[in-house]
């Protein structure tokens, strides 16, 4: 890197920062701070190899959420998710995994979209189905876990 290249790189970094700042500013006009924070920096993203339960649901909007569970003595010791969905869906699934980790299957099966909304704050009407999609996917993963436990 000579000086001009370093200068160019730092200009590019500045442009990237500026773009990100303006995307975040726009998002904050529509969504709560927590939604934006969880969407940018989601927890528990990924896949679990040989999970004890898994569920995948595509909502009517066309977005898909997948959830993977690792369960020990009926307690969820690890949970991961993947989605191709919108920011609120990423945020909803991220919060859901945080709520569920460490809970028993029984406790986790009682979690509702309202519990996620309580953490995230208000969502615009056209995104109310996003936490519902996350919860339904969890329920499917729990169902899968229960099915496998019966089979074993
Ligand atoms: Fe489809 Fe968020 S818009 S799940």
PDB file of C-alpha atoms and ligand atoms in Angstrom:
ATOM      1  CA  UNK A   1       0.000   0.000   0.000  1.00  0.00           C
ATOM      2  CA  UNK A   2       1.378   3.384  -0.895  1.00  0.00           C
ATOM      3  CA  UNK A   3      -0.069   6.537   0.597  1.00  0.00           C
ATOM      4  CA  UNK A   4      -2.637   7.113  -2.142  1.00  0.00           C
ATOM      5  CA  UNK A   5      -3.964   3.582  -1.781  1.00  0.00           C
ATOM      6  CA  UNK A   6      -4.237   3.963   1.991  1.00  0.00           C
ATOM      7  CA  UNK A   7      -6.049   7.238   1.425  1.00  0.00           C
ATOM      8  CA  UNK A   8      -8.417   5.551  -1.035  1.00  0.00           C
ATOM      9  CA  UNK A   9      -9.029   2.681   1.375  1.00  0.00           C
ATOM     10  CA  UNK A  10      -9.883   5.027   4.187  1.00  0.00           C
ATOM     11  CA  UNK A  11     -12.252   6.965   1.910  1.00  0.00           C
ATOM     12  CA  UNK A  12     -13.947   3.664   1.030  1.00  0.00           C
ATOM     13  CA  UNK A  13     -14.215   2.805   4.727  1.00  0.00           C
ATOM     14  CA  UNK A  14     -15.738   6.215   5.356  1.00  0.00           C
ATOM     15  CA  UNK A  15     -18.224   5.716   2.529  1.00  0.00           C
ATOM     16  CA  UNK A  16     -19.141   2.271   3.885  1.00  0.00           C
ATOM     17  CA  UNK A  17     -19.578   3.723   7.402  1.00  0.00           C
ATOM     18  CA  UNK A  18     -21.709   6.526   6.009  1.00  0.00           C
ATOM     19  CA  UNK A  19     -23.914   4.072   4.072  1.00  0.00           C
ATOM     20  CA  UNK A  20     -24.320   1.916   7.178  1.00  0.00           C
ATOM     21  CA  UNK A  21     -25.161   4.956   9.302  1.00  0.00           C
ATOM     22  CA  UNK A  22     -27.852   6.062   6.891  1.00  0.00           C
ATOM     23  CA  UNK A  23     -29.307   2.523   6.635  1.00  0.00           C
ATOM     24  CA  UNK A  24     -29.479   2.376  10.440  1.00  0.00           C
ATOM     25  CA  UNK A  25     -31.047   5.848  10.616  1.00  0.00           C
ATOM     26  CA  UNK A  26     -33.717   4.812   8.103  1.00  0.00           C
ATOM     27  CA  UNK A  27     -34.372   1.537   9.962  1.00  0.00           C
ATOM     28  CA  UNK A  28     -34.775   3.429  13.256  1.00  0.00           C
ATOM     29  CA  UNK A  29     -37.593   5.484  11.710  1.00  0.00           C
ATOM     30  CA  UNK A  30     -39.565   2.256  11.325  1.00  0.00           C
ATOM     31  CA  UNK A  31     -38.262  -0.062  14.042  1.00  0.00           C
ATOM     32  CA  UNK A  32     -37.212   0.060  17.700  1.00  0.00           C
ATOM     33  CA  UNK A  33     -33.553   0.291  18.663  1.00  0.00           C
ATOM     34  CA  UNK A  34     -33.590  -3.314  19.893  1.00  0.00           C
ATOM     35  CA  UNK A  35     -34.974  -4.591  16.560  1.00  0.00           C
ATOM     36  CA  UNK A  36     -32.226  -2.805  14.652  1.00  0.00           C
ATOM     37  CA  UNK A  37     -29.535  -3.938  17.100  1.00  0.00           C
ATOM     38  CA  UNK A  38     -30.628  -7.612  16.992  1.00  0.00           C
ATOM     39  CA  UNK A  39     -30.995  -7.515  13.186  1.00  0.00           C
ATOM     40  CA  UNK A  40     -27.475  -6.158  12.710  1.00  0.00           C
ATOM     41  CA  UNK A  41     -25.899  -8.304  15.393  1.00  0.00           C
ATOM     42  CA  UNK A  42     -28.045 -11.437  15.821  1.00  0.00           C
ATOM     43  CA  UNK A  43     -27.156 -14.102  18.415  1.00  0.00           C
ATOM     44  CA  UNK A  44     -27.132 -17.879  17.878  1.00  0.00           C
ATOM     45  CA  UNK A  45     -27.038 -17.824  14.086  1.00  0.00           C
ATOM     46  CA  UNK A  46     -26.060 -21.090  12.413  1.00  0.00           C
ATOM     47  CA  UNK A  47     -26.825 -24.752  12.161  1.00  0.00           C
ATOM     48  CA  UNK A  48     -26.307 -27.579  14.676  1.00  0.00           C
ATOM     49  CA  UNK A  49     -24.888 -30.776  13.205  1.00  0.00           C
ATOM     50  CA  UNK A  50     -27.009 -33.815  14.209  1.00  0.00           C
ATOM     51  CA  UNK A  51     -29.594 -31.763  16.134  1.00  0.00           C
ATOM     52  CA  UNK A  52     -32.059 -33.410  18.544  1.00  0.00           C
ATOM     53  CA  UNK A  53     -34.872 -31.484  16.892  1.00  0.00           C
ATOM     54  CA  UNK A  54     -35.240 -29.191  13.917  1.00  0.00           C
ATOM     55  CA  UNK A  55     -37.953 -27.240  12.178  1.00  0.00           C
ATOM     56  CA  UNK A  56     -38.167 -25.219   8.988  1.00  0.00           C
ATOM     57  CA  UNK A  57     -41.120 -23.049   8.049  1.00  0.00           C
ATOM     58  CA  UNK A  58     -41.719 -20.745   5.114  1.00  0.00           C
ATOM     59  CA  UNK A  59     -44.241 -18.052   5.999  1.00  0.00           C
ATOM     60  CA  UNK A  60     -46.893 -16.673   3.664  1.00  0.00           C
ATOM     61  CA  UNK A  61     -44.510 -13.765   2.915  1.00  0.00           C
ATOM     62  CA  UNK A  62     -42.079 -16.289   1.380  1.00  0.00           C
ATOM     63  CA  UNK A  63     -39.434 -15.975   4.109  1.00  0.00           C
ATOM     64  CA  UNK A  64     -38.027 -19.118   5.683  1.00  0.00           C
ATOM     65  CA  UNK A  65     -36.791 -19.740   9.232  1.00  0.00           C
ATOM     66  CA  UNK A  66     -34.950 -22.885  10.336  1.00  0.00           C
ATOM     67  CA  UNK A  67     -34.314 -23.731  14.007  1.00  0.00           C
ATOM     68  CA  UNK A  68     -32.021 -26.435  15.397  1.00  0.00           C
ATOM     69  CA  UNK A  69     -32.110 -27.756  18.977  1.00  0.00           C
ATOM     70  CA  UNK A  70     -29.647 -29.604  21.131  1.00  0.00           C
ATOM     71  CA  UNK A  71     -31.447 -31.103  24.108  1.00  0.00           C
ATOM     72  CA  UNK A  72     -30.092 -32.730  27.253  1.00  0.00           C
ATOM     73  CA  UNK A  73     -32.484 -34.341  29.761  1.00  0.00           C
ATOM     74  CA  UNK A  74     -35.383 -32.365  28.264  1.00  0.00           C
ATOM     75  CA  UNK A  75     -33.495 -29.077  28.602  1.00  0.00           C
ATOM     76  CA  UNK A  76     -32.485 -26.997  25.557  1.00  0.00           C
ATOM     77  CA  UNK A  77     -28.739 -26.640  25.927  1.00  0.00           C
ATOM     78  CA  UNK A  78     -28.147 -25.093  22.496  1.00  0.00           C
ATOM     79  CA  UNK A  79     -30.299 -23.488  19.835  1.00  0.00           C
ATOM     80  CA  UNK A  80     -29.350 -21.992  16.469  1.00  0.00           C
ATOM     81  CA  UNK A  81     -31.301 -20.445  13.640  1.00  0.00           C
ATOM     82  CA  UNK A  82     -30.970 -19.560   9.981  1.00  0.00           C
ATOM     83  CA  UNK A  83     -33.240 -17.296   7.961  1.00  0.00           C
ATOM     84  CA  UNK A  84     -33.401 -15.537   4.631  1.00  0.00           C
ATOM     85  CA  UNK A  85     -36.037 -13.228   6.080  1.00  0.00           C
ATOM     86  CA  UNK A  86     -36.352  -9.531   6.834  1.00  0.00           C
ATOM     87  CA  UNK A  87     -34.628  -7.627   9.679  1.00  0.00           C
ATOM     88  CA  UNK A  88     -37.533  -8.105  12.133  1.00  0.00           C
ATOM     89  CA  UNK A  89     -37.449 -11.856  11.457  1.00  0.00           C
ATOM     90  CA  UNK A  90     -33.721 -12.006  12.173  1.00  0.00           C
ATOM     91  CA  UNK A  91     -34.341  -9.951  15.337  1.00  0.00           C
ATOM     92  CA  UNK A  92     -37.305 -12.129  16.381  1.00  0.00           C
ATOM     93  CA  UNK A  93     -35.417 -15.387  15.910  1.00  0.00           C
ATOM     94  CA  UNK A  94     -32.371 -13.963  17.688  1.00  0.00           C
ATOM     95  CA  UNK A  95     -34.443 -12.906  20.722  1.00  0.00           C
ATOM     96  CA  UNK A  96     -36.310 -16.214  20.669  1.00  0.00           C
ATOM     97  CA  UNK A  97     -33.075 -18.210  20.873  1.00  0.00           C
ATOM     98  CA  UNK A  98     -31.967 -16.078  23.830  1.00  0.00           C
ATOM     99  CA  UNK A  99     -35.304 -16.645  25.604  1.00  0.00           C
ATOM    100  CA  UNK A 100     -35.253 -20.386  24.958  1.00  0.00           C
ATOM    101  CA  UNK A 101     -31.642 -21.332  25.732  1.00  0.00           C
ATOM    102  CA  UNK A 102     -31.472 -23.165  29.052  1.00  0.00           C
ATOM    103  CA  UNK A 103     -35.240 -23.686  29.292  1.00  0.00           C
ATOM    104  CA  UNK A 104     -36.926 -27.089  29.488  1.00  0.00           C
ATOM    105  CA  UNK A 105     -38.850 -28.286  26.423  1.00  0.00           C
ATOM    106  CA  UNK A 106     -42.040 -27.771  28.409  1.00  0.00           C
ATOM    107  CA  UNK A 107     -41.172 -24.133  29.253  1.00  0.00           C
ATOM    108  CA  UNK A 108     -40.000 -23.423  25.699  1.00  0.00           C
ATOM    109  CA  UNK A 109     -43.212 -24.765  24.200  1.00  0.00           C
ATOM    110  CA  UNK A 110     -45.164 -22.091  26.113  1.00  0.00           C
ATOM    111  CA  UNK A 111     -43.250 -19.157  24.554  1.00  0.00           C
ATOM    112  CA  UNK A 112     -45.418 -16.926  22.370  1.00  0.00           C
ATOM    113  CA  UNK A 113     -44.836 -14.145  19.872  1.00  0.00           C
ATOM    114  CA  UNK A 114     -45.911 -11.698  22.602  1.00  0.00           C
ATOM    115  CA  UNK A 115     -42.860 -12.677  24.671  1.00  0.00           C
ATOM    116  CA  UNK A 116     -40.616 -11.695  21.761  1.00  0.00           C
ATOM    117  CA  UNK A 117     -42.540  -8.441  21.220  1.00  0.00           C
ATOM    118  CA  UNK A 118     -42.068  -7.595  24.878  1.00  0.00           C
ATOM    119  CA  UNK A 119     -38.307  -7.611  24.314  1.00  0.00           C
ATOM    120  CA  UNK A 120     -38.320  -6.031  20.850  1.00  0.00           C
ATOM    121  CA  UNK A 121     -40.962  -3.377  21.441  1.00  0.00           C
ATOM    122  CA  UNK A 122     -43.595  -2.368  18.908  1.00  0.00           C
ATOM    123  CA  UNK A 123     -43.429  -3.751  15.381  1.00  0.00           C
ATOM    124  CA  UNK A 124     -45.199  -2.195  12.408  1.00  0.00           C
ATOM    125  CA  UNK A 125     -48.376  -4.007  11.394  1.00  0.00           C
ATOM    126  CA  UNK A 126     -46.864  -5.535   8.249  1.00  0.00           C
ATOM    127  CA  UNK A 127     -44.174  -7.186  10.391  1.00  0.00           C
ATOM    128  CA  UNK A 128     -46.355  -8.617  13.156  1.00  0.00           C
ATOM    129  CA  UNK A 129     -46.122 -12.040  11.498  1.00  0.00           C
ATOM    130  CA  UNK A 130     -42.311 -12.144  11.853  1.00  0.00           C
ATOM    131  CA  UNK A 131     -42.196 -13.165  15.561  1.00  0.00           C
ATOM    132  CA  UNK A 132     -45.089 -15.555  14.849  1.00  0.00           C
ATOM    133  CA  UNK A 133     -43.019 -17.261  12.154  1.00  0.00           C
ATOM    134  CA  UNK A 134     -40.093 -17.597  14.584  1.00  0.00           C
ATOM    135  CA  UNK A 135     -42.310 -19.108  17.317  1.00  0.00           C
ATOM    136  CA  UNK A 136     -44.048 -21.495  14.908  1.00  0.00           C
ATOM    137  CA  UNK A 137     -40.657 -22.727  13.719  1.00  0.00           C
ATOM    138  CA  UNK A 138     -39.595 -23.347  17.324  1.00  0.00           C
ATOM    139  CA  UNK A 139     -42.824 -25.312  17.908  1.00  0.00           C
ATOM    140  CA  UNK A 140     -42.067 -27.424  14.847  1.00  0.00           C
ATOM    141  CA  UNK A 141     -38.517 -28.104  16.120  1.00  0.00           C
ATOM    142  CA  UNK A 142     -39.953 -29.098  19.537  1.00  0.00           C
ATOM    143  CA  UNK A 143     -42.500 -31.382  17.822  1.00  0.00           C
ATOM    144  CA  UNK A 144     -39.626 -32.975  15.895  1.00  0.00           C
ATOM    145  CA  UNK A 145     -37.692 -33.469  19.149  1.00  0.00           C
ATOM    146  CA  UNK A 146     -40.722 -35.098  20.788  1.00  0.00           C
ATOM    147  CA  UNK A 147     -41.272 -37.384  17.788  1.00  0.00           C
ATOM    148  CA  UNK A 148     -37.644 -38.500  17.874  1.00  0.00           C
ATOM    149  CA  UNK A 149     -37.783 -39.093  21.666  1.00  0.00           C
ATOM    150  CA  UNK A 150     -40.777 -41.392  21.249  1.00  0.00           C
ATOM    151  CA  UNK A 151     -39.018 -43.303  18.473  1.00  0.00           C
ATOM    152  CA  UNK A 152     -35.855 -43.829  20.568  1.00  0.00           C
TER     153      UNK A 152
HETATM  154 FE1  LIG B   1     -41.641 -12.285   6.151  1.00  0.00          FE
HETATM  155 FE2  LIG B   1     -40.608 -10.868   8.138  1.00  0.00          FE
HETATM  156  S1  LIG B   1     -41.424 -10.140   6.260  1.00  0.00           S
HETATM  157  S2  LIG B   1     -41.054 -12.974   8.085  1.00  0.00           S
END
